[in-house]
């Protein structure tokens, strides 16, 4: 495996003479880091009640290693998108322009909105067209995101860079004692991976194994950069982690093993912070964590084995214990935060409220092996936009049992939130106790899911595996809420 980015930086340093100087004073890792690109910080766009936010989906050109440009796509950006921050209680008008050469949609993943404006495969935007949904923000503060969702083409479009983070705020973070200065002590950390061609272009040519297990890259990216460095204040910092990779699960820990504190999951705050030293973030999942940099020491955030593929069919895996990003405390904090206790704790899930029990079995192994007859399925059926798989009653809750037949699958539902009652026969992980919309199912999980947004038969919500290659090939179903 070559690490294009770092080799390039080293070469540049050697040419400039700085490499030789660094070599005399330290080891190779320092040389590499001495020239590490800065963590790209997406522009912040604030939504205000009744105002319009324009988002333009378009081709772009972006350098993933800080040196060579690659053809990409982005949303009002060359790669990725501005971070859109909206306030609970406001209604935002979006104007989504499609300046791509193909059909697309823009799905608000994690926003609790009616299916009419959800941006799923039924909300297509043709090239040159504009989609203008009005979005009323009524949910608790949370980190959400947005990405295209066109039928059968989601994986490729997201891979090109069409993805962004959305922050729902309720204006209460200063009172909660939480870091909330965007780009200073409140940072978006968008995790992805990619393969590149020898000349640095994005390489998305999934083979049969990639289609079966999901497409994983051999270079890890944070906010679209390979191994960047972030300057942070020497105090408590909030990281908004978003796994926007097509298929890879990130297995996060800090290089010195320091603890960190999960304060929120997909759907918002989880009560008391969960102290952890390692955290798995599956595709589509978000976690907000607090990390203490008060000791002033630089530290790396590392990624370990992907539980989805460790040992699977003996395939050696790229990207083991790779550096995702290095944090360098470089200034005194503007505000000294202490670890908060008792943030908005979600009520205990009440299973007695459930009116139905349904089982969904996710299966990808049959794909392509039995003569290529059918792709990945849920309950033996491949996705069909013309078929409603489930009809649920609005303002009720149900127990959904998700079974992963052959490998772990990150299961996601649109327009609804759930609580994890159990996963793999174990108690719910401390980080996963709150409201969620994605859960990594390794064996079998039980969810208490609440439907409060409308989705008529003509425009149902989606539920699917968030491995985008699985989704595109049919591991998706439709639920109407009436
Ligand atoms: Cu992240 Cu169906 O979506
Ligand atoms: Cu979604
Ligand atoms: Cu899957």
XYZ file of C-alpha atoms and ligand atoms in Angstrom:
487
model
C 0.000 0.000 0.000
C 1.395 3.357 -0.877
C 0.586 6.419 1.088
C 0.536 8.878 -1.758
C -0.121 11.906 0.358
C 2.754 11.480 2.719
C 5.282 10.401 0.147
C 4.423 13.480 -1.840
C 4.838 15.722 1.140
C 8.162 14.141 1.999
C 9.368 14.565 -1.548
C 8.384 18.195 -1.506
C 10.191 18.728 1.777
C 13.322 17.078 0.486
C 13.275 19.313 -2.547
C 12.906 22.420 -0.460
C 15.649 21.443 1.942
C 13.314 21.529 4.922
C 13.211 17.736 4.835
C 16.929 17.467 5.443
C 16.721 19.852 8.363
C 13.809 17.938 9.887
C 15.621 14.649 9.348
C 18.536 15.908 11.395
C 16.333 16.747 14.368
C 13.745 13.987 14.364
C 12.396 10.819 12.786
C 10.368 10.267 9.684
C 6.966 10.628 11.337
C 7.880 14.159 12.343
C 8.951 14.995 8.838
C 5.622 13.834 7.548
C 3.728 15.757 10.183
C 5.838 18.851 9.826
C 4.189 19.258 6.463
C 0.774 17.886 7.347
C -2.014 19.808 5.655
C -4.387 21.673 7.923
C -7.759 20.118 8.635
C -10.141 21.631 6.066
C -12.922 23.456 7.827
C -16.154 23.601 5.836
C -17.683 27.039 5.689
C -20.520 27.542 8.191
C -23.884 28.526 6.731
C -26.483 29.583 9.293
C -30.129 28.981 8.498
C -32.561 31.609 9.757
C -36.305 31.338 10.068
C -38.008 31.968 6.744
C -34.770 32.555 4.871
C -33.448 30.618 1.896
C -30.291 28.526 1.760
C -29.021 27.705 -1.724
C -27.195 24.403 -2.103
C -25.648 23.730 -5.511
C -24.700 20.166 -6.394
C -21.899 20.478 -8.917
C -18.621 19.068 -10.228
C -15.459 20.297 -8.546
C -11.708 19.894 -8.233
C -10.091 19.121 -4.904
C -6.751 17.967 -3.557
C -6.929 15.136 -1.014
C -3.240 15.233 -0.165
C -2.760 18.975 -0.264
C -0.769 18.638 -3.478
C -2.466 17.044 -6.474
C -5.935 18.027 -7.685
C -8.592 15.396 -8.441
C -11.940 15.672 -10.197
C -14.657 15.603 -7.525
C -18.189 16.776 -6.847
C -19.517 18.886 -4.022
C -22.452 20.835 -2.691
C -21.733 24.565 -2.950
C -18.113 23.461 -2.631
C -15.538 21.533 -4.649
C -15.741 18.582 -2.280
C -18.228 17.990 0.568
C -20.397 20.975 1.503
C -20.719 23.866 3.912
C -21.822 22.874 7.399
C -25.427 24.026 7.623
C -26.534 25.068 11.109
C -30.256 25.384 11.725
C -32.236 26.237 14.817
C -34.999 24.214 16.387
C -38.333 25.976 15.831
C -37.264 27.633 12.567
C -38.477 26.884 9.067
C -35.772 26.960 6.409
C -36.334 27.186 2.676
C -33.751 25.235 0.750
C -33.044 25.737 -2.918
C -31.188 22.680 -4.133
C -29.763 23.151 -7.621
C -28.630 20.164 -9.648
C -25.703 21.212 -11.810
C -24.520 17.642 -12.255
C -24.899 15.787 -15.529
C -27.171 13.201 -13.983
C -30.307 12.908 -11.894
C -29.901 13.201 -8.150
C -31.778 13.874 -4.895
C -30.713 15.433 -1.612
C -31.728 13.486 1.470
C -31.680 15.017 4.970
C -30.366 12.067 6.924
C -31.478 12.383 10.534
C -33.945 15.212 10.055
C -37.403 14.323 11.299
C -39.431 15.722 8.398
C -42.355 14.459 6.278
C -41.467 12.149 3.392
C -42.603 14.827 0.924
C -39.420 16.807 1.722
C -37.148 13.965 2.889
C -35.116 13.870 -0.320
C -35.265 10.108 -0.803
C -35.364 8.365 -4.198
C -38.876 9.720 -4.887
C -37.715 13.375 -4.742
C -35.608 13.345 -7.920
C -33.958 16.514 -9.234
C -33.133 16.359 -12.930
C -29.972 17.991 -14.294
C -30.531 21.744 -14.419
C -33.554 21.597 -12.113
C -34.095 23.126 -8.699
C -35.780 21.417 -5.738
C -37.148 23.789 -3.115
C -38.346 22.018 0.027
C -39.442 23.934 3.116
C -38.025 22.291 6.197
C -39.518 22.885 9.629
C -36.979 22.005 12.313
C -38.799 20.600 15.321
C -36.428 18.000 16.758
C -33.931 18.226 19.633
C -30.395 19.484 19.014
C -28.348 16.930 17.058
C -25.695 16.426 14.418
C -27.321 15.302 11.166
C -26.201 15.255 7.546
C -27.272 15.280 3.928
C -26.351 13.287 0.836
C -27.815 12.226 -2.521
C -30.164 9.247 -2.660
C -30.990 8.571 -6.324
C -32.164 5.041 -6.986
C -29.131 2.859 -7.739
C -26.614 5.723 -7.896
C -26.155 6.815 -4.299
C -22.787 5.127 -3.712
C -21.051 6.691 -6.695
C -22.415 10.178 -6.044
C -21.533 10.201 -2.349
C -18.084 8.851 -3.199
C -17.454 11.805 -5.530
C -17.983 14.127 -2.556
C -21.671 15.027 -2.438
C -22.092 15.003 1.340
C -22.434 17.573 4.087
C -23.046 17.982 7.802
C -26.061 19.710 9.300
C -26.168 20.850 12.900
C -29.507 21.278 14.621
C -29.069 23.642 17.547
C -31.523 24.771 20.188
C -29.344 27.643 21.332
C -28.817 26.020 24.741
C -25.228 24.788 24.500
C -23.665 27.722 26.344
C -26.049 27.052 29.257
C -25.182 23.370 29.085
C -21.524 24.302 29.392
C -20.661 22.704 26.057
C -18.026 23.963 23.618
C -19.944 25.583 20.763
C -17.585 27.896 18.841
C -17.666 26.432 15.348
C -14.222 25.734 13.968
C -12.544 26.619 17.251
C -13.658 24.206 19.978
C -16.588 22.631 18.076
C -15.256 20.786 15.023
C -16.903 18.769 12.249
C -14.973 15.508 11.754
C -16.238 13.875 8.558
C -14.726 10.400 8.231
C -14.315 8.765 4.820
C -11.971 6.503 2.918
C -10.944 6.318 -0.714
C -8.864 4.623 -3.341
C -6.868 6.761 -5.715
C -5.314 6.046 -9.076
C -1.549 6.448 -9.523
C -2.040 10.053 -10.575
C -4.282 10.961 -7.678
C -7.729 10.715 -9.257
C -10.654 9.202 -7.345
C -10.850 5.505 -8.150
C -14.340 4.059 -7.850
C -14.487 0.809 -9.778
C -16.118 -1.709 -7.443
C -15.341 -5.332 -8.210
C -17.516 -8.238 -7.140
C -15.969 -8.384 -3.669
C -16.508 -4.648 -3.209
C -20.139 -5.030 -4.177
C -20.567 -7.917 -1.747
C -18.889 -6.341 1.275
C -19.070 -2.665 0.446
C -16.396 -0.490 -1.153
C -13.513 0.363 1.165
C -10.640 2.647 0.300
C -7.021 2.331 1.404
C -6.626 5.999 2.316
C -8.462 7.536 5.229
C -9.811 11.058 4.996
C -11.007 13.641 7.475
C -13.003 16.490 5.911
C -11.597 15.391 2.555
C -7.906 15.401 3.557
C -5.445 12.573 4.121
C -3.962 12.699 7.644
C -4.485 16.401 8.345
C -3.533 18.283 11.463
C -5.923 20.421 13.497
C -4.863 23.201 15.825
C -7.077 23.088 18.910
C -7.245 25.033 22.158
C -5.568 23.346 25.131
C -8.839 22.492 26.822
C -12.058 20.585 26.316
C -12.963 20.316 22.618
C -16.107 18.958 20.997
C -15.756 16.753 17.939
C -18.812 16.006 15.794
C -17.982 12.652 14.266
C -19.811 11.654 11.083
C -19.083 8.452 9.216
C -19.741 9.431 5.597
C -17.848 6.499 4.088
C -19.594 4.159 1.681
C -18.944 1.049 3.727
C -16.108 1.259 6.244
C -16.737 1.117 9.975
C -14.297 3.346 11.804
C -12.828 2.003 15.015
C -11.577 5.080 16.815
C -9.119 5.588 19.646
C -6.460 8.105 20.539
C -2.793 7.273 20.076
C -2.022 7.665 23.797
C -5.145 5.767 24.856
C -6.697 8.826 26.491
C -10.377 8.621 27.388
C -13.026 10.701 25.658
C -16.645 11.375 26.440
C -19.625 10.686 24.194
C -22.286 13.338 24.805
C -24.617 12.762 21.857
C -25.586 10.146 19.307
C -27.530 10.361 16.030
C -30.620 11.903 17.607
C -29.091 14.188 20.248
C -27.820 14.245 23.824
C -27.620 11.008 25.771
C -27.706 12.212 29.367
C -24.508 11.676 31.342
C -21.429 11.542 29.100
C -20.217 8.006 28.355
C -16.496 7.681 29.090
C -14.803 5.509 26.475
C -11.371 4.787 25.083
C -12.586 3.250 21.824
C -15.654 3.794 19.682
C -16.946 2.151 16.526
C -18.711 4.511 14.141
C -20.683 2.772 11.397
C -21.602 4.351 8.040
C -24.282 6.995 8.589
C -23.759 7.223 12.357
C -22.914 10.408 14.237
C -21.425 10.828 17.694
C -20.439 13.999 19.471
C -17.493 13.543 21.790
C -15.588 15.779 24.198
C -11.817 15.389 24.331
C -9.515 17.044 26.836
C -6.394 18.583 25.284
C -5.440 20.498 28.432
C -2.111 18.647 28.774
C -0.970 20.517 25.673
C 0.378 17.369 24.017
C -0.198 16.607 20.366
C -2.164 13.397 19.897
C -3.354 11.342 16.960
C -6.818 9.944 16.414
C -6.323 6.431 15.088
C -8.485 3.991 13.210
C -8.160 0.281 13.928
C -9.667 -2.830 12.392
C -13.027 -2.680 10.706
C -15.194 -5.249 12.511
C -17.106 -5.777 9.279
C -14.161 -7.268 7.505
C -11.704 -8.394 10.166
C -11.024 -11.970 9.251
C -13.718 -12.094 6.622
C -12.739 -14.729 4.088
C -9.141 -14.098 5.043
C -8.923 -10.870 3.074
C -6.003 -8.825 4.330
C -7.242 -5.402 5.165
C -5.766 -2.075 4.314
C -5.902 0.752 6.774
C -5.067 -0.947 10.088
C -4.352 1.477 12.924
C -3.991 4.298 10.487
C -3.735 7.878 11.569
C -6.906 9.791 10.820
C -5.935 13.180 12.147
C -3.469 14.766 14.524
C -4.591 17.329 17.087
C -2.096 19.949 18.171
C -3.114 22.058 21.175
C -1.786 25.446 20.234
C -3.667 28.108 22.121
C -5.214 28.780 25.478
C -8.953 28.019 25.446
C -11.225 31.050 25.122
C -13.598 29.451 27.587
C -12.597 26.777 30.095
C -15.222 24.085 29.974
C -15.685 21.350 32.502
C -17.188 17.987 31.710
C -20.964 18.457 31.932
C -23.210 16.021 33.745
C -26.848 15.156 33.147
C -27.326 16.603 29.677
C -30.861 16.123 28.340
C -31.349 12.443 29.078
C -33.826 10.615 26.865
C -36.599 8.848 28.802
C -36.327 5.096 29.290
C -37.756 3.363 26.216
C -41.210 2.001 27.002
C -41.732 -1.240 25.078
C -45.369 -1.398 26.197
C -46.112 1.366 23.688
C -45.248 -0.889 20.732
C -48.228 -1.905 18.603
C -46.447 -4.336 16.241
C -43.386 -6.526 16.039
C -41.693 -7.015 12.695
C -38.538 -8.827 11.649
C -36.217 -7.700 8.866
C -33.527 -10.063 7.669
C -30.650 -8.503 5.740
C -28.776 -10.800 3.403
C -26.013 -10.089 0.918
C -24.259 -13.427 0.447
C -26.482 -14.808 -2.275
C -25.468 -11.941 -4.480
C -23.827 -12.772 -7.754
C -22.954 -16.285 -6.623
C -25.974 -18.208 -7.794
C -25.681 -17.034 -11.354
C -26.239 -13.382 -10.479
C -29.983 -13.846 -10.087
C -30.635 -11.508 -7.218
C -28.750 -8.872 -5.297
C -28.723 -8.064 -1.621
C -32.131 -8.390 -0.048
C -34.285 -7.627 2.977
C -36.608 -10.490 3.849
C -35.636 -12.099 0.577
C -36.805 -9.176 -1.525
C -34.786 -6.716 -3.533
C -35.764 -3.023 -3.497
C -38.690 -2.023 -5.685
C -39.706 1.638 -5.825
C -43.220 0.584 -6.785
C -43.760 -1.698 -3.788
C -44.681 -0.688 -0.235
C -43.130 -3.224 2.116
C -44.512 -1.978 5.406
C -47.421 0.235 6.398
C -47.281 1.664 9.897
C -49.622 3.940 11.781
C -48.559 7.486 12.425
C -47.879 8.356 16.081
C -47.358 4.765 17.099
C -44.253 2.795 17.925
C -43.209 -0.675 16.870
C -40.515 -3.167 17.704
C -38.305 -3.893 14.740
C -36.020 -6.865 14.982
C -33.131 -6.594 12.543
C -31.234 -9.736 11.635
C -27.864 -9.608 9.871
C -27.581 -12.914 8.078
C -24.070 -12.971 6.667
C -22.085 -9.938 7.823
C -22.661 -6.807 9.923
C -24.957 -4.233 8.322
C -25.589 -0.626 9.450
C -29.393 -0.392 9.402
C -31.022 3.004 8.864
C -34.594 4.319 8.738
C -35.712 7.635 7.248
C -37.944 10.088 9.073
C -38.124 8.062 12.275
C -36.048 7.615 15.399
C -35.433 4.524 17.422
C -33.956 3.283 20.650
C -31.746 0.231 20.697
C -33.265 -2.305 23.125
C -30.609 -4.935 22.546
C -27.890 -5.712 20.042
C -26.267 -9.103 19.569
C -27.812 -10.335 22.807
C -25.866 -7.677 24.707
C -27.086 -4.673 26.589
C -27.110 -1.445 24.629
C -23.651 0.146 24.458
C -23.278 3.255 26.648
C -22.806 5.462 23.565
C -25.952 4.073 21.908
C -28.475 4.626 24.685
C -30.092 7.701 23.102
C -32.219 8.264 20.026
C -30.648 6.851 16.901
C -31.349 6.407 13.211
C -28.493 4.040 12.305
C -27.441 0.928 14.176
C -24.688 -1.518 13.307
C -26.272 -4.972 13.435
C -23.732 -7.739 13.717
C -26.151 -10.500 14.539
C -29.571 -9.385 15.692
C -30.837 -6.134 17.181
C -34.167 -5.065 18.624
C -35.287 -1.489 18.136
C -38.197 0.498 19.530
C -39.037 2.746 16.620
C -41.357 5.745 16.758
C -43.201 7.007 13.682
C -44.347 10.575 13.959
C -43.728 11.940 10.465
C -46.211 11.314 7.634
C -45.272 9.232 4.590
C -48.200 8.498 2.252
C -48.257 5.403 0.041
C -47.201 7.481 -2.964
C -44.076 8.749 -1.160
C -42.938 6.278 1.471
C -39.852 6.455 3.702
C -36.849 4.202 3.065
C -35.206 1.750 5.414
C -31.953 0.227 4.279
C -28.429 -0.901 4.905
C -26.147 2.155 4.916
C -23.379 0.274 3.128
C -24.126 2.237 -0.013
C -23.231 -0.600 -2.392
C -25.774 -2.783 -0.566
C -28.406 -0.064 -0.669
C -27.920 0.619 -4.380
C -28.178 -3.052 -5.217
C -31.431 -3.554 -3.375
C -30.964 -3.915 0.397
C -33.700 -1.347 0.937
C -37.428 -1.321 1.597
C -40.239 1.206 1.811
C -42.435 2.053 4.768
C -45.564 4.192 4.498
C -46.725 6.003 7.643
C -50.427 6.779 7.587
Cu -28.126 8.401 4.865
Cu -31.308 6.591 3.164
O -29.710 7.510 4.018
Cu -31.661 8.763 5.887
Cu -25.293 -4.168 4.245
